[in-house]
Every structure is written in C-alpha cells, then in structure tokens.
C-alpha atoms as one frame of an Amber mdcrd trajectory, in Angstrom:
protein
  -2.139 -38.002 -25.851  -3.068 -36.837 -22.319  -3.716 -33.143 -21.857  -1.002
 -31.325 -19.876  -2.294 -30.057 -16.503  -2.108 -26.317 -15.714   0.280 -26.905
 -12.770   2.669 -28.827 -15.083   2.549 -26.019 -17.667   3.286 -23.461 -14.932
   6.187 -25.550 -13.571   7.651 -25.908 -17.084   7.396 -22.194 -17.930   8.528
 -20.762 -14.585  12.125 -21.721 -15.486  12.132 -19.296 -18.488  12.032 -15.783
 -16.991  11.750 -14.116 -20.426   8.368 -15.897 -20.789   7.047 -14.700 -17.390
   4.874 -11.622 -16.758   4.031 -10.630 -13.149   1.009  -8.339 -13.310  -1.734
  -6.813 -11.166  -5.107  -5.206 -11.826  -5.768  -1.842 -10.168  -8.698   0.564
 -10.304 -11.191   2.721  -8.460 -13.880   0.746  -6.589 -16.530  -0.817  -8.869
 -14.670  -0.202 -12.113 -14.836  -3.949 -12.827 -11.465  -5.476 -11.831 -12.657
  -8.829 -10.448 -15.073  -9.379 -13.354 -12.157  -8.530 -15.656  -9.850 -11.033
 -13.874 -12.519 -13.749 -14.276 -12.294 -13.238 -18.038  -8.539 -13.707 -18.029
  -8.994 -16.958 -16.037 -11.691 -18.182 -18.422  -9.496 -17.406 -21.421  -6.699
 -19.535 -20.037  -9.127 -22.432 -19.476  -9.286 -22.159 -15.675 -13.046 -21.537
 -15.513 -16.068 -21.660 -17.815 -16.401 -18.766 -20.291 -20.140 -18.535 -19.476
 -19.408 -17.959 -15.797 -16.717 -15.317 -16.418 -17.805 -12.022 -14.932 -20.643
 -13.667 -12.974 -18.841 -15.893 -10.430 -16.182 -13.403  -9.240 -13.819 -16.387
  -8.776 -11.219 -14.305  -6.972 -13.645 -12.992  -4.327 -13.610 -16.068  -2.149
 -14.297 -14.487   1.247 -17.994 -14.531   2.216 -18.048 -10.811   3.045 -16.638
 -10.018  -0.432 -19.455 -11.890  -2.119 -22.032 -10.329   0.232 -20.869  -6.739
  -0.233 -19.914  -7.221  -3.891 -16.462  -5.726  -3.320 -12.946  -7.154  -3.319
 -11.302  -6.800   0.080  -8.193  -8.982  -0.304  -5.724  -9.210  -3.153  -5.984
 -12.687  -4.743  -3.162 -14.414  -6.668  -3.386 -16.751  -9.644  -0.886 -18.220
 -12.158  -2.070 -19.010 -15.706  -0.648 -19.729 -19.164  -1.356 -17.819 -22.407
  -0.153 -18.624 -25.927   0.906 -15.826 -28.291   2.531 -16.289 -31.688   3.136
 -19.998 -31.028   4.953 -19.243 -27.763   3.579 -19.887 -24.257   3.787 -17.277
 -21.497   3.274 -17.673 -17.749   1.121 -14.858 -16.352   1.161 -14.430 -12.551
  -1.835 -12.187 -11.796  -2.813 -10.415  -8.574  -6.387  -9.026  -8.445  -6.380
  -6.147  -5.932  -9.148  -4.330  -3.990 -10.501  -0.974  -5.177 -12.033   0.373
  -1.959  -9.729   2.951  -0.375  -9.983   1.305   3.069  -8.251  -1.792   1.640
  -5.663  -0.029  -0.491  -2.903  -1.282   1.824  -3.292  -4.559  -0.072  -2.637
  -2.711  -3.346   0.590  -1.211  -1.947   1.855  -4.641  -0.904   0.864  -6.301
  -4.215   2.950  -3.696  -6.089   6.151  -5.097  -4.531   5.488  -8.470  -6.225
   4.496  -7.330  -9.746   6.286  -5.565 -12.625   3.267  -4.301 -14.546  -0.344
  -3.284 -13.879  -3.504  -3.037 -15.921  -5.248   0.161 -14.812  -9.007  -0.170
 -15.331 -11.071   2.977 -15.832 -14.855   2.984 -16.240 -15.799   4.597 -19.578
 -18.772   6.368 -17.959 -17.209   7.591 -14.676 -13.740   8.293 -16.098 -10.622
   8.754 -13.968 -11.619   8.818 -10.289  -9.750   9.750  -7.052  -8.762   6.150
  -6.355  -7.399   5.753  -9.921  -4.881   8.448  -9.024  -4.048   6.745  -5.704
  -3.376   3.352  -7.338  -1.204   5.000 -10.010   0.839   6.630  -7.221   1.195
   3.223  -5.573   2.435   1.429  -8.698   4.748   4.199  -9.975   6.348   4.513
  -6.535   7.486   0.859  -6.870   8.530   1.305 -10.557   5.675  -0.843 -11.847
   4.678  -0.103 -15.460   0.997   0.692 -16.240  -1.156  -0.086 -19.287  -4.790
   1.072 -19.605  -8.088  -0.759 -20.123 -11.214   1.393 -20.547 -14.043  -0.825
 -19.257 -17.877  -0.715 -19.399 -17.968   0.661 -22.975 -21.393  -1.063 -23.311
 -22.815   1.545 -20.889 -21.767   4.369 -23.219 -23.834   2.824 -25.981 -26.858
   1.518 -24.020 -27.236   4.135 -21.248 -25.628   7.312 -22.553 -26.466   6.580
 -26.222 -23.288   8.330 -27.416 -22.336   8.652 -31.099 -18.973   7.177 -32.216
 -17.528  10.730 -32.255 -18.693  11.426 -28.675 -17.272   8.070 -27.562 -13.952
   8.933 -29.142 -13.911  12.321 -27.370 -14.478  10.600 -24.043 -11.735   8.016
 -24.696  -9.260  10.771 -25.636 -10.105  12.638 -22.416  -9.560   9.513 -20.230
  -6.239   8.651 -21.952  -5.057  12.279 -21.653  -5.916  12.380 -17.912  -4.112
   9.075 -17.227  -1.029  10.299 -19.120  -1.062  13.625 -17.226  -1.122  11.644
 -13.958   1.779   9.407 -15.099   3.697  12.521 -16.145   3.160  14.229 -12.782
   3.809  11.167 -10.554   6.482   9.051 -12.336  10.218   9.506 -11.872  12.005
  11.519 -14.589  13.216   8.567 -16.651   9.712   7.026 -16.930   7.527  10.130
 -17.509   7.751   9.757 -21.308   8.487   6.040 -21.741   5.498   4.876 -19.721
   2.807   7.039 -21.367  -0.110   4.897 -22.625  -1.000   5.098 -26.286  -3.810
   3.744 -28.492  -1.497   3.294 -31.503   0.993   0.976 -29.822  -1.693  -1.157
 -28.129  -0.987  -0.101 -24.513  -4.633   1.103 -24.379  -7.585  -1.265 -24.915
 -11.377  -0.725 -24.708 -14.145  -3.160 -23.916 -16.719  -4.667 -21.583 -15.489
  -7.146 -18.980 -19.117  -8.037 -18.214 -19.769  -9.019 -21.859 -16.270 -10.545
 -22.300 -15.032  -8.516 -25.352 -12.263  -5.975 -25.944 -10.651  -4.032 -28.799
  -7.160  -2.630 -29.267  -5.632  -0.788 -32.231  -3.482  -3.835 -33.155  -6.489
  -6.158 -33.018  -8.663  -3.807 -35.106  -5.904  -3.683 -37.755  -5.585  -7.500
 -37.797  -9.306  -8.350 -37.686 -10.857  -5.454 -39.601 -13.324  -4.929 -36.700
 -14.068  -1.419 -35.428 -16.430   0.423 -33.066 -19.278   0.481 -35.569 -19.486
  -3.357 -35.249 -19.773  -2.979 -31.476 -22.453  -0.272 -31.696 -24.462  -2.349
 -34.228 -24.344  -5.435 -31.975 -25.790  -3.512 -29.011 -28.335  -1.598 -31.076
 -29.719  -4.764 -32.731 -31.275  -5.706 -29.370 -30.313  -9.363 -29.987 -28.400
 -10.892 -27.076 -26.752 -13.362 -29.463 -25.116 -10.462 -31.361 -23.522  -9.241
 -28.112 -22.430 -12.821 -27.318 -20.757 -13.055 -30.741 -18.590 -10.050 -29.873
 -16.895 -12.185 -27.215 -16.152 -14.822 -29.879 -14.860 -12.303 -32.438 -12.855
 -10.169 -29.966 -12.217 -12.244 -26.819 -11.101  -9.944 -23.999  -8.361 -12.241
 -22.652  -6.578 -12.433 -26.026  -6.507  -8.680 -26.548  -5.446  -7.888 -22.960
  -2.860 -10.629 -22.544  -1.291  -9.739 -25.908  -0.961  -6.178 -24.615   0.491
  -7.460 -21.300   3.078  -9.667 -23.066   4.050  -6.858 -25.444   4.154  -3.914
 -22.997   4.932  -5.335 -19.563   8.548  -6.301 -18.853   9.718  -9.804 -17.988
  11.618 -10.226 -14.661  15.028 -10.163 -16.437  14.271  -6.626 -17.675  12.280
  -5.277 -14.701  14.670  -6.323 -11.912  17.489  -4.283 -13.494  15.620  -1.028
 -12.726  13.355  -2.124  -9.844  16.001  -3.631  -7.517  17.967  -0.335  -7.108
  14.670   1.290  -6.019  13.456  -1.339  -3.524  16.752  -2.758  -2.158  19.501
  -0.602  -0.674  22.281  -3.197  -0.476  25.540  -3.234  -2.475  24.597  -3.807
  -6.129  28.168  -4.805  -7.013  28.163  -7.709  -4.491  27.452 -11.291  -5.537
  23.950 -10.989  -4.049  23.341  -7.559  -5.684  24.241  -8.964  -9.119  22.020
 -12.044  -8.571  19.043  -9.798  -7.686  19.567  -7.433 -10.629  19.981 -10.360
 -13.072  17.137 -12.460 -11.582  19.649 -15.297 -11.273  18.138 -18.752 -10.459
  21.599 -19.910  -9.274  22.129 -16.925  -6.922  21.347 -16.793  -3.180  17.639
 -17.475  -2.469  15.906 -14.100  -1.889  12.133 -13.845  -1.338   9.988 -10.912
  -0.179   6.649 -11.700   1.477   3.836  -9.375   0.322   0.790 -11.074   1.841
  -0.060 -13.682   4.468  -3.009 -16.026   4.031  -3.959 -17.981   7.163  -5.137
 -21.470   6.263  -6.737 -23.581   8.997  -5.062 -26.751   7.655  -1.459 -25.630
   7.109  -1.164 -22.366   9.085   0.397 -19.294   7.517   1.024 -19.201   3.757
   3.423 -16.382   2.808   2.728 -15.130  -0.726   5.390 -13.035  -2.400   8.056
 -12.626  -5.060  11.196 -14.733  -5.453  13.785 -12.209  -6.713  16.786 -14.559
  -6.953  17.778 -18.175  -6.407  15.748 -21.407  -6.446  13.571 -22.491  -3.528
  12.751 -26.126  -2.649  10.692 -27.846   0.002  12.896 -28.543   3.058  15.324
 -25.637   2.425  16.706 -23.868   5.499  16.226 -20.098   5.146  16.840 -17.000
   7.263  13.992 -14.607   8.148  15.968 -11.369   8.231  13.513  -9.152  10.188
  12.776 -11.879  12.755  16.499 -12.833  12.952  15.827 -16.589  12.884  16.394
 -19.649  10.719  13.487 -21.884   9.667  12.923 -24.950   7.506  10.451 -24.581
   4.599   7.642 -27.133   4.663   6.094 -26.487   1.247   6.404 -24.387  -1.920
   3.150 -23.647  -3.754   1.699 -21.971  -6.854  -1.514 -19.917  -6.549  -4.710
 -20.763  -8.321  -7.212 -18.252  -6.851  -8.697 -19.801  -3.690  -6.759 -23.038
  -4.315  -3.027 -23.756  -4.082  -1.030 -26.369  -5.977   2.141 -27.813  -4.432
   5.369 -27.386  -6.396   8.649 -29.237  -5.886  10.631 -26.044  -6.455  10.346
 -22.519  -7.853  12.907 -20.292  -9.579  13.692 -16.546  -9.519  11.211 -14.122
 -11.079   8.003 -15.862  -9.921   5.150 -15.066  -7.524   4.815 -18.069  -5.198
   3.657 -19.161  -1.730   5.891 -20.549   1.030   4.649 -22.557   4.020   6.803
 -22.886   7.148   7.897 -19.274   7.669   7.145 -19.063  11.364   5.315 -15.882
  12.472   6.121 -14.057   9.192   4.997 -10.470   8.412   4.237  -8.683   5.108
   7.425  -7.024   3.907   9.744  -9.647   5.487  12.910 -10.518   3.516  13.703
 -14.258   3.446  17.101 -15.443   2.189  19.672 -18.220   2.210  22.168 -15.451
   3.079  21.808 -14.405   6.769  23.729 -11.140   6.187  21.512  -9.749   3.397
  20.449  -6.085   3.639  16.625  -6.392   3.976  14.379  -4.990   1.238  12.874
  -1.530   1.742   9.863  -1.689   4.066   6.550  -1.548   2.184   5.218   1.886
   3.076   1.525   2.491   2.561   0.332   5.749   1.047  -2.159   6.474   3.897
  -1.894   5.942   7.669  -4.541   4.414   9.960  -6.664   7.260  11.375  -9.473
   5.501  13.267  -9.024   3.372  16.393 -11.388   1.182  18.425 -10.848  -0.590
  21.721 -11.732  -4.278  21.364 -12.332  -6.915  24.039 -13.794 -10.447  24.196
 -17.422 -10.892  25.254 -16.217 -13.270  27.987 -13.244 -11.956  29.962 -11.889
 -15.514  30.321 -11.211 -15.540  26.561  -8.582 -12.766  26.633  -5.688 -15.119
  25.618  -7.724 -16.219  22.587  -8.338 -12.557  21.617  -4.565 -11.967  21.569
  -4.119 -14.919  19.179  -7.002 -13.737  16.939  -5.624 -10.175  16.784  -2.174
 -11.513  15.836  -3.737 -13.364  12.901  -5.811 -10.309  11.879  -2.714  -8.083
  11.917  -0.968 -10.634   9.676  -3.793 -10.986   7.162  -4.154  -7.204   6.839
  -1.003  -5.309   7.890  -2.765  -1.945   7.349  -4.575  -2.778  10.607  -2.385
  -1.752  13.532  -2.874  -3.719  16.756  -1.637  -2.031  19.936  -1.852  -2.999
  23.598  -2.078  -0.047  25.977  -0.071  -1.262  28.996  -1.513   1.323  31.431
  -5.201   0.872  30.692  -4.939  -2.774  29.588  -6.921  -1.890  26.438  -6.466
  -3.731  23.130  -6.670  -1.211  20.311  -7.129  -1.771  16.577  -6.505   1.097
  14.130  -7.597   1.158  10.499  -8.119   3.342   7.433 -11.745   4.206   8.119
 -15.043   3.130   9.684 -15.757   0.512   6.983 -12.275  -0.980   7.357 -12.763
  -1.602  11.094 -16.334  -2.791  10.556 -15.131  -5.462   8.075 -12.343  -6.579
  10.435 -14.798  -6.887  13.357 -17.182  -8.839  11.155 -14.414 -11.229  10.066
 -13.401 -11.844  13.681 -17.010 -12.850  14.417 -17.768 -14.892  11.268 -14.448
 -16.372  10.105 -12.721 -16.691  13.471 -15.991 -17.536  15.320 -15.044 -15.222
  18.152 -17.470 -12.792  19.781 -16.019  -9.356  20.580 -17.255  -6.030  21.924
 -15.826  -2.785  20.528 -15.840   0.823  21.724 -17.086   3.740  19.630 -14.367
   4.798  17.134 -11.577   7.152  18.332  -9.437   9.412  16.105  -5.656   8.908
  15.945  -3.834  12.260  16.337  -0.175  13.151  15.708   2.194  15.059  17.995
   4.693  17.579  16.691   6.492  20.841  17.563   6.156  24.380  16.270   9.732
  25.697  16.738  13.325  24.645  17.374  14.508  24.083  20.971  16.352  27.303
  21.964  19.231  25.375  23.673  20.255  21.728  23.999  18.352  19.925  26.754
  20.228  17.571  29.067  19.239  13.975  29.782  21.025  12.331  32.767  21.527
   8.647  33.472  20.248   7.491  36.912  23.871   6.941  38.076  24.704  10.594
  37.079  27.792   9.367  35.125  26.387  10.084  31.624  24.898  13.281  30.222
  23.292  13.500  26.765  22.202  16.740  25.019  19.325  16.956  22.517  17.490
  19.561  20.436  14.369  19.095  18.308  13.134  21.125  15.330  10.279  20.929
  12.785  11.247  19.249   9.474  11.429  21.750   6.542   8.541  21.512   4.025
  10.609  20.195   1.069  12.108  17.333   3.095   8.639  16.539   4.518   7.274
  16.289   0.949  10.172  14.035  -0.165   9.480  11.646   2.750   5.742  11.603
   1.978   6.381  10.844  -1.717   8.765   8.005  -0.881  11.745   9.840  -2.448
  13.586   9.545   0.883  13.631   5.905   2.020  12.713   5.058   5.606  15.129
   3.161   7.848  18.364   3.343   9.820  21.420   4.398   7.802  23.993   1.697
   8.442  26.495   3.334   6.103  26.921   6.451   3.971  24.081   6.520   1.433
  24.928   8.756  -1.516  21.345   8.853  -2.880  19.825   9.850   0.487  22.448
  12.569   1.034  22.022  14.061  -2.460  18.195  14.065  -2.079  18.469  15.858
   1.320  20.870  18.428  -0.206  18.467  18.909  -3.142  15.738  19.632  -0.537
  17.884  22.376   1.040  19.849  20.616   3.820  23.583  21.383   4.120  25.792
  18.518   2.840  27.634  18.295   6.168  24.327  17.889   8.066  22.829  15.487
   5.467  25.751  13.105   6.065  24.888  12.985   9.769  21.316  11.684   9.240
  21.150   8.291  10.975  17.465   7.331  10.820  14.281   8.293   8.943  11.343
   6.815  10.838   7.594   7.359  10.230   8.139  10.883   8.873  10.713  11.878
  11.543  14.509  12.267  11.270  17.387  11.612  13.688  20.721  13.461  13.249
  23.951  12.614  15.076  25.375  16.130  15.423  28.200  15.181  17.832  31.916
  15.563  17.063  34.818  13.515  18.399  32.923  11.657  21.165  34.944   8.532
  21.903  32.236   5.932  22.705  29.408   7.408  20.593  29.139   4.420  18.187
  28.653   2.053  21.113  25.498   3.850  22.258  24.142   4.760  18.781  21.882
   1.680  18.415  20.348   2.372  21.841  19.752   6.063  20.981  18.012   5.121
  17.724  15.811   2.552  19.523  14.630   5.231  21.988  14.200   7.792  19.174
  11.861   5.345  17.377  10.035   4.480  20.617   9.319   8.177  21.373   8.268
   8.817  17.754   5.687   6.010  18.224   4.505   7.214  21.647   4.950  10.992
  21.906   5.421  13.019  25.104   2.166  15.058  24.939  -0.416  12.290  24.927
   1.300   9.071  23.796   0.182   9.613  20.170   2.681   9.033  17.299   4.975
  11.956  16.332   5.274  13.517  12.888   7.675  15.995  11.189  10.163  16.031
  14.094  13.919  16.376  13.536  15.885  15.191  16.610  19.517  16.359  16.968
  21.943  14.596  19.308  24.277  17.574  19.963  26.702  16.333  22.594  27.369
  13.498  25.046  29.509  13.131  28.167  29.980   9.391  28.611  31.605   7.341
  31.361  34.683   5.572  29.978  33.767   2.277  31.600  31.175   0.367  29.478
  29.626  -1.154  32.616  28.266   2.313  33.528  26.848   2.832  30.004  24.412
  -0.104  29.855  20.762   0.134  28.678  19.453   0.617  32.248  21.505   3.845
  32.479  21.303   5.119  28.901  17.608   4.594  28.069  16.313   6.945  30.821
  18.931   9.564  29.794  17.849   9.500  26.119  14.159   9.476  27.019  14.518
  12.409  29.439  16.595  14.434  26.951  14.310  14.031  23.917  11.089  14.514
  25.907  12.607  17.558  27.650  13.606  19.115  24.312   9.997  18.608  23.112
   8.682  20.603  26.085  10.622  23.746  25.044   9.682  23.566  21.345   5.995
  24.535  21.319   4.450  21.033  21.309   1.126  20.791  19.435  -1.351  18.161
  18.257  -2.076  17.633  14.563  -5.400  16.046  13.571  -6.034  13.801  10.553
  -7.951  15.396   7.697  -9.248  13.802   4.532  -9.954  15.381   1.157 -13.166
  13.795  -0.101 -14.917  14.002  -3.443 -18.722  14.105  -3.155 -21.059  13.315
  -6.062 -24.835  13.779  -6.153 -27.583  15.208  -8.386 -27.047  18.962  -8.865
 -30.049  19.983  -6.715 -28.200  18.726  -3.595 -25.090  20.881  -4.110 -26.114
  23.449  -1.452 -27.012  20.753   1.112 -23.641  19.007   0.690 -21.748  22.324
   0.943 -23.629  23.097   4.202 -22.876  19.639   5.566 -19.136  20.115   4.844
 -19.022  23.453   6.681 -21.077  22.091   9.608 -18.334  19.461  10.147 -15.476
  22.022  10.442 -14.783  21.271   6.785 -13.527  23.475   3.988 -15.045  23.413
   0.481 -12.175  23.242  -2.031 -13.968  23.198  -5.397 -17.296  22.493  -7.109
 -17.892  21.235 -10.664 -20.823  20.069 -12.703 -20.911  17.087 -15.093 -24.259
  16.951 -16.808 -26.843  16.772 -14.005 -24.275  15.677 -11.407 -22.575  18.021
  -8.928 -18.984  17.147  -7.943 -17.638  18.797  -4.784 -14.250  18.445  -3.118
 -13.988  19.175   0.590 -11.345  18.803   3.293 -12.815  17.486   6.562 -11.365
  16.602   9.959 -11.718  12.848  10.543 -12.999  13.609  14.076 -16.152  15.129
  12.521 -16.687  12.366   9.950 -18.292   9.618  12.049 -21.669   8.798  10.524
 -20.801  10.767   7.372 -22.174   8.058   5.055 -25.615   8.094   6.720 -25.672
  11.944   6.884 -24.944  12.095   3.158 -27.606   9.474   2.423 -30.247  11.386
   4.354 -29.580  14.817   2.761 -29.392  13.392  -0.794 -32.259  10.845  -0.455
 -29.691   8.070  -0.880 -28.366   9.450  -4.185 -24.978  10.791  -3.058 -21.580
   9.063  -2.625 -18.101  10.118  -1.638 -14.525   8.936  -2.270 -11.257   9.602
  -0.495  -8.831  11.685  -2.592  -6.053  12.438  -0.119  -5.150  12.353   3.555
  -2.940  14.612   5.642  -2.352  15.789   9.208  -2.900  19.487   9.998  -2.690
  21.541  13.163  -5.696  21.168  15.449  -7.275  24.637  16.007  -5.792  26.410
  19.074  -9.075  26.502  21.011  -9.391  22.689  20.789  -5.762  21.784  21.698
  -5.984  21.666  25.508  -9.465  20.094  25.491  -8.459  17.245  23.115  -5.124
  16.626  24.926  -7.045  16.376  28.232  -9.547  13.905  26.709  -6.777  11.689
  25.278  -4.742  11.685  28.519  -7.865  10.876  30.535  -8.776   8.030  28.170
  -5.255   6.588  28.384  -5.092   6.845  32.169  -2.231   9.388  32.075  -1.694
  12.226  34.581  -3.654  15.286  33.512  -0.864  17.862  34.038
C-alpha cells in the first residue's frame, strides 16, 4: 500500500473543522521558539528527528540564519495522531525580537491558540508580556511551555525542590499577566495549570518534554530527567527524547486545550468583525460555514520571484477554489484567484480548494496588503484593522546609489512595505525624500540589508531621525471658522485633548479604530464607561490613530453629504499635523456648526477641502499646540558591579531610572529614555559593561517634549522638511 503524502492528509483533514487547530508559538527573543517548532515538524515526519533543533527549518531567510534570530513569521501545516484520530495543526512560528513584533500581531489574527515559551533560567521577560498582550487582545488562548530545563540541571545545578519553586514562580507570573490583561470572561478560564496539562516542561534542544498527564501515564518524573543529565552519558539524554518525545506531549496539550475553529469563531468573530452578526454572512462567519460566502483575511504577504505576491491568512467562511472571482474590500476591486496553496515552511503545495477554518495562501490578489478582507460578497463590512501594539519611532531617508534608478527604488519600497507592514514608507512631496520608519535601529538595519542582499539594490540612507507626535494642551476657547474659496460655505471647528480614560481604552484596543458607519452600541457604552456623556458618545464618527472626530452639529440640512469629505481631511491632518507635519495624537476634533450653500455644485471637494483644512488647523493654533516625543521603557541586565555605570548612562541620556532589582549576581534596572537620546545605545552599553550587558524593550509611549526643547526641535523638523520657519 502506498504511503499517503502529507499534502493529501492535509487536504483530507481540512474539511473537518473539529479536527483542525490553528496555533502560533510566541516568546521573548532567544527562548527557543524556532528550535521548538523544528521538533513539532520532526514529530509529524516533515524533517529528520536528528536535525530537529539544529536546522532551524523555519528560518529560511539568510539574515535569520546569520543572526540566529527569527525575523519573519513562518507558516506550516502538519498532521498529528491522538487517540486513533488525526488532527491538522496549522502552525505559525513568530519572531521574538521586539523590532519584529508587528509580525506577531498579524499572526494572532490567523490563529486561535498560542504556545507561550518561557526560558526556565531567565523566566518571564518583558517581551513575554508583550506577546501575551498581543494574543489576548485578539482572543487567542495561551498554553505554557517552560523550555531549557536542561540548563537548570547542568548550569544552575538546582535540586528538584528548587526547580519546582522556579516553575511555580513562572506559572504564577504568567497567570498574573493573563489575569491583568485578558477580558473579564477569560481571566479565570484561560489560566494555565500543571494539573490539567496546559503547562509542559522540557528542552526543545534535546527534544523531550513532560506534562502532568504524560507523567501519570508513563510513570516518568523529574528524577529520571535529572539522572539522565547527571550520568554524563549523551545516550541517556538521547533516550529521554524517545521516552518523552516533545511533539507528542505538546501536540496533545494543543489538541486538548486549544479550540477548533467551530468553537473559536463563535467568540473571536464578534471581537474582530463589526458587521451584523444576525445577517447571513455574520452567521456563516460565527459558524465557520464552508457553504457560506467566501471570507478571507490576509495576515502576511510573501513575495516570491516566480509567482509574485502570496497572501497568507485565515479563511473564516466559505470554500475557495483556483479561478474564483473575489472582491478585495479595502482596494475596492475584483480579481481572479490564480492558485490556492498550503504552507510547508519555505515550500508551498498547491491545493485544488480550501474550506473555512484553515490557514492558507492565495496567489492572484493584486497589490494586496496585510489586514485586507477578501470576500465573494462585495458589500461585506471589512474586518477590524490589525493594530500593532507599538508605533514606528525611527525614520531614515533612503535613496538609490544611482539617481537614474529612482523608479526601481519605488518598486522595491512597495515590496518591502508589503513584506513587513510595520515599516512605514512615506514620500515627502516638498523635499522629494523617500522615508522609511521602523520600530528601532535594528529593524531599519535589517530592512536596508535585505534591500541590498535579497533585492540586489544598492541604497544610501541618512542617519536615523526620531518620529515625534503633535498634540494640544487645552480646548479651543471658541469655534474657529474655515471658509471655502468661493466664500459660500463656512465650517466651525474646536479641538480638545482626549481624556485619560478614553486614551487608555484606545491604547488597549478596547475602542476599535475606524469610521462609524452606523450606531455602534459597544463603542458608545465603552465611551460612556470612560466618562463621556451618552449624547456626545453617539456623535463620535471616527477613531483614527488615537484621535477622535465628533459631529456636534444639529439640524444642518446637507451635513451627511459632506461628512465623508470631512472625515477624509480629519484623517489627513491627523497624519500630517499643523506644527511640523508629524502625526497627531490624543486630539478630539469637534465639528460644531456649518453654513452650507444649498446648491451641491458649490459644495464640491475643491471648495470644501480647503474650508475643513483651514478650520481644523486654525483651531489647533488656539489650543496650545505642543510636540510629544517617543520614549521607551527598557530593562537593562548586567553583572551587579555595573549597576552604577548603567544608572549614570540612563541619566546622561535624559532618562529616568524607574526601579532596580538584583537576581543573584545580576542587576536588573528599568529606565525610561527618550528615543532621541538612544542612538548608539547598544554600543554604549557594551563599552560600559565590557560586553556583558543587554537590554529589552518593555513599553513605549509618547510624552511631552521638555519646554526648553520645543521651539528648537520644531525649527529643526521644519527646516529638514523644507517648511517655512514661522
């Protein structure tokens, strides 16, 4: 009898949604995710067991192999048998480095469960908290794997009791984080627990794992593990992988604790899609119906030199086939699908069709972007935009080495922006500069390197520039008038700072971004809960990049006809503020009144846009405009003798020391530093700690730039952008 191929198994199982698990791996950098994913692949027969943990099969970019870090999320579909039943596991291996955590955010849209890896020696780290925020925000259920247990035995030489203490501490910290971040209904239900098997321990490098269920079944316990390492015989350690193979223990936990798409879509769809749940489409999405309208959300774009753009993502309802005509909702166009494919790490296998509840790739979506909704129904309400937890804070100007190659640069930057949507590409019309913005120095360095090596295109970049935010310090005393050039229309605006509670709700994703096409009960009740009057909450028309637009007019006859134009200009000004063309933050714009010409011909875009622009910018001028600068909370770690040097370095960079702790001989400091003072931070830290210190990003925020620096920085930015200096 011929052996069934993996692609045929996947095709057979993808039709049974109760046998599908869509999962991701998340962790702090270097806690062993890619090595761990190798083991799962080996267990399902997709690579040799001996190579698992050594080949890093899912790091298939050259720079990932070189630097030893995962930069892109990689997808793979595999099959696992449990209790005589086969299950299809769609796995996404995500990056751990904070500069690439945009990929984690996007992967969370496609999966229903995550395995959170924590290193047994380092414990819960800043990035562990960030990835938990990312998955809980999308209602993705976590389970826990405590990795690198071998290091506790070999390096730290801990007794079984000390190991247990450390495990209890890690589990307690993870559960405290889940309790503080998760929504009310999941705080208790999603706690991880050794007794029910939602926590496992092991060594991905040595291919073994233990869980409570497995220990009960097999009679193995930690003393067997300790004996194997203490014997000094490599064969004993190898036997652990035969007795307690990591993939069996983990995938059993995944199948038992992670939901299938039939279960998960019932509670995830209301969170990530704001359409009518009682409609035919709403019911198809909630029930993961293969016979419903085709609905796919793209979460990642891979650019392949042979076939062009491959859009990876989740099919939430319907069945998709090669040759189908589909609507790209954001792009407002219809396209014909060329191919449907299943992921196998760096390879792709073609599939005739795919059904709801699966993670798949589609080829033929012309000029697609991450977050795009694709459907057979052209009138579908698009899915919530995928909002990343941190914003780009560093910018560089980029140009080709040969000026004749400018058109090629534009093409290359388009592709780069697709492959990594956390990179923002902007063309400054006045200065003719091409700007790329990213999460940090390393992020931009990697992107530059990829342009040179993978795209074979030589570029020159400027020194890095900080991205500021514009805001206001008080409410406009009176409405400010904006006039149309023909003097027939007058519009009146006020602006005010957003109250702290509403600001927090936007930051935490409790208030969804986007234009309000109709009355949204959830948004209104959340605004009221944050202290806004019900009457005012009902007038909110747009929440955009941390700013709010309110239509405060009453009884204006033609107001609905101009509303789309007003919101377009509101969003444009929030992207390019009046002080120095930097994005705005925490601004509430009120449209108070409008005197409109009754003839529509006098109310066209050419008349209305200048009126809106003049009114909003004018209101800004009377509201104490100020610049906010990006700041990052960093955690520094180094031998204790360097504590004083690190504290001095933080204060020398306009930073503020938040706390200091000691763990054994290691000092742990938390400091808040302005990004403007952080260039070269890695080399400064290396030199003062003789190469023995590191740092991690814990949080990011924008805070008011000190008064004495305001006018100087504004002048520098305006000069750089070729704006008038007044």
